[in-house]
Short mmCIF file of C-alpha atoms in Angstrom, two decimals:
data_model
loop_
_atom_site.label_atom_id
_atom_site.label_comp_id
_atom_site.label_asym_id
_atom_site.label_seq_id
_atom_site.Cartn_x
_atom_site.Cartn_y
_atom_site.Cartn_z
CA UNK A 1 -64.27 27.56 182.13
CA UNK A 2 -65.83 29.54 179.20
CA UNK A 3 -63.83 32.49 177.78
CA UNK A 4 -64.62 36.03 179.06
CA UNK A 5 -66.78 37.83 176.68
CA UNK A 6 -65.47 40.99 175.36
CA UNK A 7 -68.36 42.21 173.27
CA UNK A 8 -69.68 45.44 175.00
CA UNK A 9 -73.33 46.76 175.14
CA UNK A 10 -72.13 49.60 172.74
CA UNK A 11 -70.71 46.72 170.23
CA UNK A 12 -74.19 44.96 170.24
CA UNK A 13 -76.02 48.25 169.79
CA UNK A 14 -73.96 49.10 166.63
CA UNK A 15 -74.18 45.71 165.39
CA UNK A 16 -78.02 45.80 165.74
CA UNK A 17 -78.05 49.23 164.01
CA UNK A 18 -75.83 47.77 161.21
CA UNK A 19 -78.45 44.79 160.92
CA UNK A 20 -81.44 47.25 160.95
CA UNK A 21 -79.84 49.00 157.84
CA UNK A 22 -79.55 45.91 155.97
CA UNK A 23 -82.98 44.64 156.79
CA UNK A 24 -84.42 47.74 155.25
CA UNK A 25 -82.12 47.69 152.23
CA UNK A 26 -82.75 43.80 151.61
CA UNK A 27 -86.23 43.52 153.14
CA UNK A 28 -84.96 40.65 155.37
CA UNK A 29 -84.97 39.95 159.17
CA UNK A 30 -81.75 39.60 160.80
CA UNK A 31 -82.47 37.31 163.85
CA UNK A 32 -79.80 37.55 166.56
CA UNK A 33 -78.42 34.31 167.45
CA UNK A 34 -77.39 32.95 170.96
CA UNK A 35 -73.62 33.01 171.61
CA UNK A 36 -73.64 29.03 171.42
CA UNK A 37 -74.06 29.12 167.75
CA UNK A 38 -70.91 31.39 167.32
CA UNK A 39 -72.30 33.25 164.46
CA UNK A 40 -74.15 36.68 164.70
CA UNK A 41 -77.60 36.27 162.90
CA UNK A 42 -79.72 33.94 160.98
CA UNK A 43 -81.24 36.00 157.91
CA UNK A 44 -85.04 35.13 157.21
CA UNK A 45 -87.45 36.76 154.85
CA UNK A 46 -88.90 39.82 156.21
CA UNK A 47 -90.89 39.45 159.34
CA UNK A 48 -90.62 35.71 158.94
CA UNK A 49 -88.97 33.77 161.85
CA UNK A 50 -89.31 30.44 160.20
CA UNK A 51 -87.56 30.03 157.01
CA UNK A 52 -83.83 30.82 157.18
CA UNK A 53 -82.34 32.14 154.07
CA UNK A 54 -78.52 32.61 155.03
CA UNK A 55 -76.43 32.66 158.12
CA UNK A 56 -74.32 35.81 158.98
CA UNK A 57 -71.22 37.17 160.62
CA UNK A 58 -70.60 40.89 161.08
CA UNK A 59 -67.67 42.85 161.92
CA UNK A 60 -66.80 46.44 162.23
CA UNK A 61 -63.36 47.61 161.11
CA UNK A 62 -62.08 51.05 161.90
CA UNK A 63 -59.68 52.27 159.33
CA UNK A 64 -60.04 56.06 160.53
CA UNK A 65 -57.19 55.49 163.03
CA UNK A 66 -53.88 56.96 162.01
CA UNK A 67 -51.77 54.53 160.41
CA UNK A 68 -54.31 52.09 159.07
CA UNK A 69 -54.76 51.88 155.38
CA UNK A 70 -57.80 51.24 153.18
CA UNK A 71 -58.59 48.97 151.65
CA UNK A 72 -56.94 46.36 153.66
CA UNK A 73 -55.20 43.36 151.85
CA UNK A 74 -57.10 40.79 153.84
CA UNK A 75 -59.90 40.34 156.53
CA UNK A 76 -59.42 37.84 159.35
CA UNK A 77 -61.84 35.62 160.79
CA UNK A 78 -61.32 32.96 163.57
CA UNK A 79 -60.98 29.53 162.19
CA UNK A 80 -63.34 28.18 164.95
CA UNK A 81 -65.93 30.55 163.71
CA UNK A 82 -65.34 29.62 160.11
CA UNK A 83 -65.58 26.01 160.75
CA UNK A 84 -68.94 26.49 162.50
CA UNK A 85 -70.21 28.78 159.47
CA UNK A 86 -69.19 25.96 157.13
CA UNK A 87 -70.96 23.32 159.41
CA UNK A 88 -74.13 25.29 159.22
CA UNK A 89 -73.80 25.72 155.42
CA UNK A 90 -73.38 22.03 155.07
CA UNK A 91 -75.93 20.75 157.27
CA UNK A 92 -78.80 23.23 156.31
CA UNK A 93 -77.73 23.99 152.48
CA UNK A 94 -78.08 27.57 153.51
CA UNK A 95 -75.35 30.25 152.39
CA UNK A 96 -73.02 32.11 154.78
CA UNK A 97 -72.38 35.75 154.43
CA UNK A 98 -69.54 37.74 156.07
CA UNK A 99 -70.33 41.35 156.23
CA UNK A 100 -67.98 44.02 157.20
CA UNK A 101 -68.49 47.78 157.91
CA UNK A 102 -65.47 49.82 157.03
CA UNK A 103 -65.39 53.11 159.15
CA UNK A 104 -63.17 55.39 157.20
CA UNK A 105 -63.83 58.52 159.46
CA UNK A 106 -64.45 61.64 157.63
CA UNK A 107 -65.00 60.04 154.43
CA UNK A 108 -67.94 57.72 155.63
CA UNK A 109 -68.71 54.12 156.11
CA UNK A 110 -68.80 51.54 153.59
CA UNK A 111 -70.19 47.87 153.77
CA UNK A 112 -68.71 44.85 152.01
CA UNK A 113 -70.08 41.34 151.84
CA UNK A 114 -68.26 38.08 151.17
CA UNK A 115 -70.53 35.17 150.03
CA UNK A 116 -68.82 31.93 150.67
CA UNK A 117 -68.47 29.92 147.60
CA UNK A 118 -65.98 27.90 145.55
CA UNK A 119 -63.01 30.36 146.40
CA UNK A 120 -60.71 28.40 148.36
CA UNK A 121 -57.64 30.46 148.19
CA UNK A 122 -57.54 31.35 152.07
CA UNK A 123 -54.40 31.48 154.24
CA UNK A 124 -54.92 29.61 157.54
CA UNK A 125 -52.23 30.65 160.15
CA UNK A 126 -51.86 31.66 163.74
CA UNK A 127 -52.90 35.28 164.20
CA UNK A 128 -55.63 37.13 165.76
CA UNK A 129 -55.51 40.31 167.98
CA UNK A 130 -51.74 40.77 168.32
CA UNK A 131 -51.54 44.52 168.98
CA UNK A 132 -53.98 44.66 171.79
CA UNK A 133 -53.97 41.45 173.02
CA UNK A 134 -56.77 40.85 175.81
CA UNK A 135 -55.85 37.28 176.82
CA UNK A 136 -54.07 34.01 175.53
CA UNK A 137 -56.91 33.06 173.51
CA UNK A 138 -56.68 36.11 171.27
CA UNK A 139 -53.97 34.31 169.37
CA UNK A 140 -55.55 31.49 167.68
CA UNK A 141 -55.81 29.70 163.99
CA UNK A 142 -57.36 32.28 161.69
CA UNK A 143 -58.37 32.44 158.20
CA UNK A 144 -57.32 35.47 155.92
CA UNK A 145 -59.73 36.31 153.19
CA UNK A 146 -58.40 38.45 150.47
CA UNK A 147 -60.27 41.90 150.47
CA UNK A 148 -60.81 41.55 146.81
CA UNK A 149 -63.16 38.57 147.60
CA UNK A 150 -65.42 41.21 148.93
CA UNK A 151 -68.16 43.11 147.21
CA UNK A 152 -69.13 46.75 148.02
CA UNK A 153 -72.72 46.94 149.04
CA UNK A 154 -73.18 50.30 150.28
#
């Protein structure tokens, strides 16, 4: 049986808003992918739905909550999602970008990008959503990408 989807309509709305901002900034089109592809977007030239230039995963992290520190030491991603992204890179010869929006409350939002490259020093461990676990599959193999591997883009 497939896993329950936890992405709300509001999550999808904010993701689309985030993509729209980057479309304008980069003059690209973010084409939303079906869930079967596991990644959020295929990035194409502006208005072009044929030539994919990159694969993209987006995450929103809220650092405005009391007790959360910024910048974080690492950003986690499901190993399954990472494997899918690496397969897409390998078979299409197109890059993968992992973009995060960091909400810092009154001090504003910041966007960071990680371009997959030769940096191989990721930790692979069992982790995931531990503090607010929704189901047994929230604990899974993950990769931890050091935050200093991300570049501030806005």
